[in-house]
PDB file of N, CA and C in Angstrom:
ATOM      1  N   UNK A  16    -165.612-125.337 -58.226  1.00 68.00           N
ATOM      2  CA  UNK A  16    -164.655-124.304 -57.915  1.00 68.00           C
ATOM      3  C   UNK A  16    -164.038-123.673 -59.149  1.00 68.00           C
ATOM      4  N   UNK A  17    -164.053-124.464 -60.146  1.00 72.00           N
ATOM      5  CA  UNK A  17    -163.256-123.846 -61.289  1.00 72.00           C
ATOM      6  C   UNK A  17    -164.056-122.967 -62.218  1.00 72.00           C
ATOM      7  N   UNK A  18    -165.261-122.605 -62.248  1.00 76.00           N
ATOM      8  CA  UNK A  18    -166.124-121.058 -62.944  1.00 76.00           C
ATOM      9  C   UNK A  18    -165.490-120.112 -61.990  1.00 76.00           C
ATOM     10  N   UNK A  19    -165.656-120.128 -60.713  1.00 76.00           N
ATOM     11  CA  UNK A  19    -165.197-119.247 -59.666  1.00 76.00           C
ATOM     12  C   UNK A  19    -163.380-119.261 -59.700  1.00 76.00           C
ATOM     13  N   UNK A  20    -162.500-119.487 -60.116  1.00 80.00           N
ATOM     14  CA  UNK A  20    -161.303-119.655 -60.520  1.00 80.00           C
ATOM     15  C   UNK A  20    -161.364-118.682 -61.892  1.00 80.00           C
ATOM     16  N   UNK A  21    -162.228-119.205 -62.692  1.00 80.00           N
ATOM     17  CA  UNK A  21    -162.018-118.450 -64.157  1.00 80.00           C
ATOM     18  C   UNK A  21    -162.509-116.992 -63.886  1.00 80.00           C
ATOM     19  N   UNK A  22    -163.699-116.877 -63.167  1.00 84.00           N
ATOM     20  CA  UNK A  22    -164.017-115.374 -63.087  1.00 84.00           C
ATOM     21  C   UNK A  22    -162.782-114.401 -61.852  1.00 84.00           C
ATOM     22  N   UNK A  23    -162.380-114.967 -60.923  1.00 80.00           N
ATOM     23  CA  UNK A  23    -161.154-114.307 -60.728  1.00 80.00           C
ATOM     24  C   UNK A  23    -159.872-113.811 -61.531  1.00 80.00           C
ATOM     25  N   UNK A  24    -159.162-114.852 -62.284  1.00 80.00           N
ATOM     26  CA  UNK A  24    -158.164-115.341 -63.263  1.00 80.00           C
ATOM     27  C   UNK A  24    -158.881-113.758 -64.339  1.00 80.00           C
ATOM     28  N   UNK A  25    -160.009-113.808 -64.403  1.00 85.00           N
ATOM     29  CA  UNK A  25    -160.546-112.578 -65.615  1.00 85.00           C
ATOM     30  C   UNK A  25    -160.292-111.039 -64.938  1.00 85.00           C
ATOM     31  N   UNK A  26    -160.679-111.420 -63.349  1.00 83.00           N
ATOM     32  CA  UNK A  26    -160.976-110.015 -62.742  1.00 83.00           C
ATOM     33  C   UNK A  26    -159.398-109.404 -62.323  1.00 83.00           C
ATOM     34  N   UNK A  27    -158.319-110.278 -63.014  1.00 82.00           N
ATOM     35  CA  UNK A  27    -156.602-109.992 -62.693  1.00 82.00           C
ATOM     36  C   UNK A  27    -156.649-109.930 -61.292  1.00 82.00           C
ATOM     37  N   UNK A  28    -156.987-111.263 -60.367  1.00 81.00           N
ATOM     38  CA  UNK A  28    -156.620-111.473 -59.021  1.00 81.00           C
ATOM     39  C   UNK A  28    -155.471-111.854 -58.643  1.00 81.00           C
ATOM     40  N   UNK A  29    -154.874-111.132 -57.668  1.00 85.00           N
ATOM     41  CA  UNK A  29    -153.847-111.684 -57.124  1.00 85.00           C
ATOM     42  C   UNK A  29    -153.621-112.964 -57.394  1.00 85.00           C
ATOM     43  N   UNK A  30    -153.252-114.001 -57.580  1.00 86.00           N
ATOM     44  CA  UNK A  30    -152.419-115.250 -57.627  1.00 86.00           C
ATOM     45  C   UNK A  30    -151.761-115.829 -56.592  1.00 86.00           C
ATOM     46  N   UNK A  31    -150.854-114.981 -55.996  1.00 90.00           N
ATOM     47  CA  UNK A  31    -150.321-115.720 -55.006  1.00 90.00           C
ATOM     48  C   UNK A  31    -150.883-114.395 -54.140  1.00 90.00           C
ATOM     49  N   UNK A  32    -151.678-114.563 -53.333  1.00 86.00           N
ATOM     50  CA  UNK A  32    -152.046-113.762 -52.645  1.00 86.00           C
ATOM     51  C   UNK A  32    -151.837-114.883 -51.088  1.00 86.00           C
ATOM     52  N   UNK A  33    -151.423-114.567 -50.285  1.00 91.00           N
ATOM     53  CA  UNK A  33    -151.363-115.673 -48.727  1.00 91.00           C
ATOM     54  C   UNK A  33    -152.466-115.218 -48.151  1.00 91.00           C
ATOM     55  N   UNK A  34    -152.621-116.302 -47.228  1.00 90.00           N
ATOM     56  CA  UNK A  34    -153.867-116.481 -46.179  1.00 90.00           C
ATOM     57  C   UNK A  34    -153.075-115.960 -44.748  1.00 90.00           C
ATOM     58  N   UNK A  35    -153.213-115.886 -43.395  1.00 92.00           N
ATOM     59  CA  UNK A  35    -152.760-116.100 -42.364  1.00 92.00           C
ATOM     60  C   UNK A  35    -151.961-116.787 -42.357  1.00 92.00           C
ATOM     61  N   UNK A  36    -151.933-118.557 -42.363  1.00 92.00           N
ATOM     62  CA  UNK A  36    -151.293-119.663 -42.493  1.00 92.00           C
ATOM     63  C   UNK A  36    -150.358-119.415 -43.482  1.00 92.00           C
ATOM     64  N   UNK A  37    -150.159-118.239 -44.445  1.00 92.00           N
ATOM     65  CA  UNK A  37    -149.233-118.251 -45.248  1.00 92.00           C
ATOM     66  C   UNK A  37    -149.374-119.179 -46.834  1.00 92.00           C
ATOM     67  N   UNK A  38    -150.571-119.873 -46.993  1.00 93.00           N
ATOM     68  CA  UNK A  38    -151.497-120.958 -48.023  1.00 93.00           C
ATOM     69  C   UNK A  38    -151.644-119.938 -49.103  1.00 93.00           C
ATOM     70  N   UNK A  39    -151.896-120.165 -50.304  1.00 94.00           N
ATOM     71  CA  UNK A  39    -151.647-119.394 -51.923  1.00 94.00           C
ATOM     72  C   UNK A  39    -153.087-120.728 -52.279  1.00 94.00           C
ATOM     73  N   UNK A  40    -153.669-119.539 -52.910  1.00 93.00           N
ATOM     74  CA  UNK A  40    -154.849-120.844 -53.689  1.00 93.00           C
ATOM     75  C   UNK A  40    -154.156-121.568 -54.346  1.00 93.00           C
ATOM     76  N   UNK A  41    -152.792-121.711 -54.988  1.00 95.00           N
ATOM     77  CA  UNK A  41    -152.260-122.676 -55.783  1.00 95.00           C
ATOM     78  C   UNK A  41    -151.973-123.640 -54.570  1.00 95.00           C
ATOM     79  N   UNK A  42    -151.680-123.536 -53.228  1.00 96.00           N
ATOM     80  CA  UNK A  42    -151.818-124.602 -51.994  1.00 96.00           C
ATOM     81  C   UNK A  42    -152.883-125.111 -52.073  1.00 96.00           C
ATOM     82  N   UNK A  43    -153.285-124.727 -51.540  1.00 95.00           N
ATOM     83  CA  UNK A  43    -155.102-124.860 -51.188  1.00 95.00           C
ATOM     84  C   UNK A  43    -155.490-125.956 -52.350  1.00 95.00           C
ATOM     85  N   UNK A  44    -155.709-125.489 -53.754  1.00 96.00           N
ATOM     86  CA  UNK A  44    -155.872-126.749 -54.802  1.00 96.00           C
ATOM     87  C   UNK A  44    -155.450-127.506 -54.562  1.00 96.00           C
ATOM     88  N   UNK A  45    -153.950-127.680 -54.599  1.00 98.00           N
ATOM     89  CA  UNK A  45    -152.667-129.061 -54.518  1.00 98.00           C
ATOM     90  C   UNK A  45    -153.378-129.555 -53.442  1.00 98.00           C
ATOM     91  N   UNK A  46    -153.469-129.080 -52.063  1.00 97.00           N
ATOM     92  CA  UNK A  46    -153.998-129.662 -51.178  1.00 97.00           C
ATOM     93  C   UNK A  46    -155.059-130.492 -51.020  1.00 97.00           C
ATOM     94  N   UNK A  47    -155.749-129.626 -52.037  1.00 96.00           N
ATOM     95  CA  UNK A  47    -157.229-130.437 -52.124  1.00 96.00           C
ATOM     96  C   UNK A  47    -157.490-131.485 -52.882  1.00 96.00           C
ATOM     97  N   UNK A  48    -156.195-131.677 -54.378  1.00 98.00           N
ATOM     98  CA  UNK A  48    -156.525-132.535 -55.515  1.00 98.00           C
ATOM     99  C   UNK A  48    -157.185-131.953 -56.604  1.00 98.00           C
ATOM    100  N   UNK A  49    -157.579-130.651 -56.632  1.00 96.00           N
ATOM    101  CA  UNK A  49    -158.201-130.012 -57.703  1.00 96.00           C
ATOM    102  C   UNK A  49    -157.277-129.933 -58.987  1.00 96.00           C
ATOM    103  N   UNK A  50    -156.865-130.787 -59.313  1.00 97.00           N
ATOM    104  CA  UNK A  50    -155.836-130.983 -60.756  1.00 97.00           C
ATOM    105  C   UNK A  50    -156.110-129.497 -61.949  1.00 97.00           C
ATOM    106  N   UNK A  51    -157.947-129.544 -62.206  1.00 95.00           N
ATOM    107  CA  UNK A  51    -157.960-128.636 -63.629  1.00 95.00           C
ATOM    108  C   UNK A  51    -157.507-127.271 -62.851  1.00 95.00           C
ATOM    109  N   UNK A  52    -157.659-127.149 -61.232  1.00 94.00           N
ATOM    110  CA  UNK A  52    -157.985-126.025 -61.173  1.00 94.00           C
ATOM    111  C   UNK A  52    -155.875-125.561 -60.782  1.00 94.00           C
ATOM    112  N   UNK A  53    -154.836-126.437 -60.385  1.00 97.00           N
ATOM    113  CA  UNK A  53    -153.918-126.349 -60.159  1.00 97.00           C
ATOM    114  C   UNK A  53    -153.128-126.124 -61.688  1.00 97.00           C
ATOM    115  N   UNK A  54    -154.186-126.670 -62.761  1.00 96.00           N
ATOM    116  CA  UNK A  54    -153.193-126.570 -64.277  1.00 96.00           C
ATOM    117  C   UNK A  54    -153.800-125.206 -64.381  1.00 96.00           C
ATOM    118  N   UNK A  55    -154.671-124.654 -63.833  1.00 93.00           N
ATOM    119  CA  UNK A  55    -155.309-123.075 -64.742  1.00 93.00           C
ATOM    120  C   UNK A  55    -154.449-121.733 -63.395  1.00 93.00           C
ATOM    121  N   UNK A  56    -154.138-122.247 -62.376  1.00 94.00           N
ATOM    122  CA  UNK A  56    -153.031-121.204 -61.589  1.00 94.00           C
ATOM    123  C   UNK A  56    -152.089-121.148 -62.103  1.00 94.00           C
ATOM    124  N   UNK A  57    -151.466-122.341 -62.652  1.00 96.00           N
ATOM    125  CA  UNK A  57    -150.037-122.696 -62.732  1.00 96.00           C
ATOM    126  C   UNK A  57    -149.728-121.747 -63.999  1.00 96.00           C
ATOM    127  N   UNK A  58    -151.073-122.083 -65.133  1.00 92.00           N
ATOM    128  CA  UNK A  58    -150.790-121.444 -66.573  1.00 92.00           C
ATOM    129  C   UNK A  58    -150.168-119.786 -66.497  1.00 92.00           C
ATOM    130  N   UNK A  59    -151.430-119.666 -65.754  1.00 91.00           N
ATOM    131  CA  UNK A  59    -151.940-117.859 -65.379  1.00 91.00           C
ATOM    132  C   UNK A  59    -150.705-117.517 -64.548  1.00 91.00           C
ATOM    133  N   UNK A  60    -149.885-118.095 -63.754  1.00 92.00           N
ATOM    134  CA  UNK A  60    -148.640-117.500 -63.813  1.00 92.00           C
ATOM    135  C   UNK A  60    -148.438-117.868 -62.145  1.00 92.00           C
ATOM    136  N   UNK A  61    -149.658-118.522 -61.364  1.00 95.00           N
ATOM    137  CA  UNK A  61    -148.894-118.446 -59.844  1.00 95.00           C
ATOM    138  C   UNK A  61    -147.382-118.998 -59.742  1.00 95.00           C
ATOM    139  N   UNK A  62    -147.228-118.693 -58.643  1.00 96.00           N
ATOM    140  CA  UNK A  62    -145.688-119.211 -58.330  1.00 96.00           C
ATOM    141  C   UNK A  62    -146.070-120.706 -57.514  1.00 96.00           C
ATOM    142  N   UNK A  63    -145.326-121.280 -57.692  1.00 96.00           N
ATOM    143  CA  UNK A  63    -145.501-122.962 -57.324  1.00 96.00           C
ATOM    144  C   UNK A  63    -144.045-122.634 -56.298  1.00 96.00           C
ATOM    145  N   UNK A  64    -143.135-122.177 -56.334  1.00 95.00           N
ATOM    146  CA  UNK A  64    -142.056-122.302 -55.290  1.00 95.00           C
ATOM    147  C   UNK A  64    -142.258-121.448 -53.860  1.00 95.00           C
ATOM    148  N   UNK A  65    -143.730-120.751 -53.855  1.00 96.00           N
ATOM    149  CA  UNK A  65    -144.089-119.836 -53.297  1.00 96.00           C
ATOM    150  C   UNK A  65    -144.040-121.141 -51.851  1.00 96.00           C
ATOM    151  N   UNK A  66    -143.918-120.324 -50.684  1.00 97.00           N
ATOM    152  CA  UNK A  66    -143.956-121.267 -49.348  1.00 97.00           C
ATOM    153  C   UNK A  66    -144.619-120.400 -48.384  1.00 97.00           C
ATOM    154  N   UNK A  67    -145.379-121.402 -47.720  1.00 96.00           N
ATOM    155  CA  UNK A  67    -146.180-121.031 -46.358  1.00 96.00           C
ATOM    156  C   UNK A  67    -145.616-120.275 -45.354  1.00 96.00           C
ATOM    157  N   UNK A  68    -146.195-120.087 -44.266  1.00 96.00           N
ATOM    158  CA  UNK A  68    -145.738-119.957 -42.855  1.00 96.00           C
ATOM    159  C   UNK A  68    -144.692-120.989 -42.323  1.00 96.00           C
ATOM    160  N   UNK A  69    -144.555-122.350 -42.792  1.00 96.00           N
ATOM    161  CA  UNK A  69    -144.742-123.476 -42.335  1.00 96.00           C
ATOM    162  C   UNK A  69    -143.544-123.769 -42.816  1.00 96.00           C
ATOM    163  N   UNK A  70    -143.462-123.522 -43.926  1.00 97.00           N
ATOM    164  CA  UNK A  70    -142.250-123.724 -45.226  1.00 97.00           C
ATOM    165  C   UNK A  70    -142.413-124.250 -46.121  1.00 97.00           C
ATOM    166  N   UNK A  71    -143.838-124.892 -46.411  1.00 97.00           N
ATOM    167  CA  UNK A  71    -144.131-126.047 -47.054  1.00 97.00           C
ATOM    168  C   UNK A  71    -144.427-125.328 -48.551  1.00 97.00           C
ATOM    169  N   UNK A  72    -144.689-126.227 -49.521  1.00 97.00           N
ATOM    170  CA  UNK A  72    -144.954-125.497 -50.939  1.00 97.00           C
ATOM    171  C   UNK A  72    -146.257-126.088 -51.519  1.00 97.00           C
ATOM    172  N   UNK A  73    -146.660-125.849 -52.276  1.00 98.00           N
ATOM    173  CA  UNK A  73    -147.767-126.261 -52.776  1.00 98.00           C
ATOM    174  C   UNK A  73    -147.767-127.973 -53.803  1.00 98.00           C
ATOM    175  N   UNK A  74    -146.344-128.206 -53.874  1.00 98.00           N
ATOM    176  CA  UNK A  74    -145.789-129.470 -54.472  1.00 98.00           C
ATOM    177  C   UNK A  74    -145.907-130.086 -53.089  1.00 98.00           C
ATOM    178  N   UNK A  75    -145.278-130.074 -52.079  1.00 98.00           N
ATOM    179  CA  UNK A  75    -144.909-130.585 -50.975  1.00 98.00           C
ATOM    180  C   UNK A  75    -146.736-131.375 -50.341  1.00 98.00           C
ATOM    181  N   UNK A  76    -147.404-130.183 -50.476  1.00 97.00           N
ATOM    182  CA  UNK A  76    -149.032-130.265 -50.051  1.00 97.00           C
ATOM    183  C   UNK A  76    -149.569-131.554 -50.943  1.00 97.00           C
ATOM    184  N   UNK A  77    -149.230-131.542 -51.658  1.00 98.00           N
ATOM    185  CA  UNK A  77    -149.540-132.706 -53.122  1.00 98.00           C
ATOM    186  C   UNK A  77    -149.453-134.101 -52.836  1.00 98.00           C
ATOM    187  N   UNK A  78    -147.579-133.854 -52.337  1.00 98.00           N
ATOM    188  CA  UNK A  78    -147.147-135.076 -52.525  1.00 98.00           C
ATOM    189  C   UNK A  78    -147.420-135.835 -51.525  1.00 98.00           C
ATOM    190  N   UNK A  79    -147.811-134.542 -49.939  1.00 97.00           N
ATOM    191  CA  UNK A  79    -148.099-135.522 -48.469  1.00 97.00           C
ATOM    192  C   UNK A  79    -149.714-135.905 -48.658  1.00 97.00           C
ATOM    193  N   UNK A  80    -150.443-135.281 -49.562  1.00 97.00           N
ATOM    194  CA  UNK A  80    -151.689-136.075 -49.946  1.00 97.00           C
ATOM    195  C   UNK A  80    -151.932-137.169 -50.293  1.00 97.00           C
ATOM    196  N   UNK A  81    -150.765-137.117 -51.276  1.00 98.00           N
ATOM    197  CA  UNK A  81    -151.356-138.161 -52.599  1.00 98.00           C
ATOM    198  C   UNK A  81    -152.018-137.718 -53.635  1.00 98.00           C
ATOM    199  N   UNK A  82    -151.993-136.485 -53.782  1.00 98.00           N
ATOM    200  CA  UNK A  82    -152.292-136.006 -55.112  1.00 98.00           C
ATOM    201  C   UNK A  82    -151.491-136.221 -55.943  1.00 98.00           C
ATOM    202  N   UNK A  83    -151.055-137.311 -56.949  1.00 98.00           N
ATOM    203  CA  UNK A  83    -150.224-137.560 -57.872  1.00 98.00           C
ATOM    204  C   UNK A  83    -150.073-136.645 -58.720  1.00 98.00           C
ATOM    205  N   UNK A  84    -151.540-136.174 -59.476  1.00 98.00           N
ATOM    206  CA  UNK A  84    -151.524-135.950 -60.758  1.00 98.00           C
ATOM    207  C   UNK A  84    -151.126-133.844 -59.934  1.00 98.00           C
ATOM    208  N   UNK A  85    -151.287-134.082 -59.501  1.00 98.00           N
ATOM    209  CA  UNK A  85    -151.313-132.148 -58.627  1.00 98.00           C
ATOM    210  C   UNK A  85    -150.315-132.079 -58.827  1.00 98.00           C
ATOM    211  N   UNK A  86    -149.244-132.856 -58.269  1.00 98.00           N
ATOM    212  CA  UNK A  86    -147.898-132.714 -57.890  1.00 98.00           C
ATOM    213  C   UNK A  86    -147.048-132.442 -59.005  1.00 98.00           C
ATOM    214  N   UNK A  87    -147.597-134.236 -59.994  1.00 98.00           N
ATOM    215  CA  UNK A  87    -146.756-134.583 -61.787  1.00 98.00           C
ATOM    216  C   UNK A  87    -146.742-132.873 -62.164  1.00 98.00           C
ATOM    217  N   UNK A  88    -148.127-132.145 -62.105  1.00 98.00           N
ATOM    218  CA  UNK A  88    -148.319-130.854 -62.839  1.00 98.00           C
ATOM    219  C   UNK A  88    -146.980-129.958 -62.570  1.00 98.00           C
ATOM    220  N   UNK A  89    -147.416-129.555 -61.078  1.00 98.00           N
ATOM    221  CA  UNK A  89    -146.225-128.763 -60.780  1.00 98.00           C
ATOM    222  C   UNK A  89    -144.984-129.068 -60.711  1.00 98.00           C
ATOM    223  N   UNK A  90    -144.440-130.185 -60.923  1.00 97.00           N
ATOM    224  CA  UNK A  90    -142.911-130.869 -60.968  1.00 97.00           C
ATOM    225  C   UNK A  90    -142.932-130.243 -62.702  1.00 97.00           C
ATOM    226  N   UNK A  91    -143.570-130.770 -64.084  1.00 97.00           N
ATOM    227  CA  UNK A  91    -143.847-130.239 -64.692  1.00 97.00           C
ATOM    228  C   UNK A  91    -143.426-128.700 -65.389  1.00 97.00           C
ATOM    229  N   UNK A  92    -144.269-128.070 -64.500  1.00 96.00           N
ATOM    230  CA  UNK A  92    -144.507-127.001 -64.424  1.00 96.00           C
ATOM    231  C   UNK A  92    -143.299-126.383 -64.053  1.00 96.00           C
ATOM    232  N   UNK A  93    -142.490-126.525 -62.744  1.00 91.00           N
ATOM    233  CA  UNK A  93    -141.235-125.927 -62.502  1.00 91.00           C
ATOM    234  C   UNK A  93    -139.966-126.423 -63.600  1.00 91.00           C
ATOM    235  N   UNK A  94    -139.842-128.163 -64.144  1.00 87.00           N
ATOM    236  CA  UNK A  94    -138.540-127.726 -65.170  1.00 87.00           C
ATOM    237  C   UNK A  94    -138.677-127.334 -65.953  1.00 87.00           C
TER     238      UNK A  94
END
């Protein structure tokens, strides 16, 4: 997933762009555990406080996983 991350990130894609569900690919990663690909949104500027339909955040998605290292980033990342 992360060549396909970098060639977006080049083509100046939206970032926080929502799905239906209100999900930001910076969700979607956290969600998934994709760590390199949650440190290369986060850099490039997505918003991490950004929230779903749902209310939930892309930290929140992390932490009900168990994505440790997703989460450490964006905790990180926000102070």
């Amino acid at each position: 997933h992360a060549p396909l991350v970098d060639v977006l990130l080049e083509r100046h894609a939206s970032l926080d762009l929502q799905e239906s569900e209100g999900l930001s690919a910076l969700m979607w990663a956290a969600f998934n555990g994709h760590l390199a690909i949650v440190q290369r949104l986060l850099r490039a500027g997505a918003q991490p406080k950004l929230r779903a339909a749902d209310g939930s955040t892309a930290l929140e998605w992390a932490e009900h996983k168990g994505h440790v290292e997703c989460a450490r980033a964006i905790k990180e990342h926000v102070s």
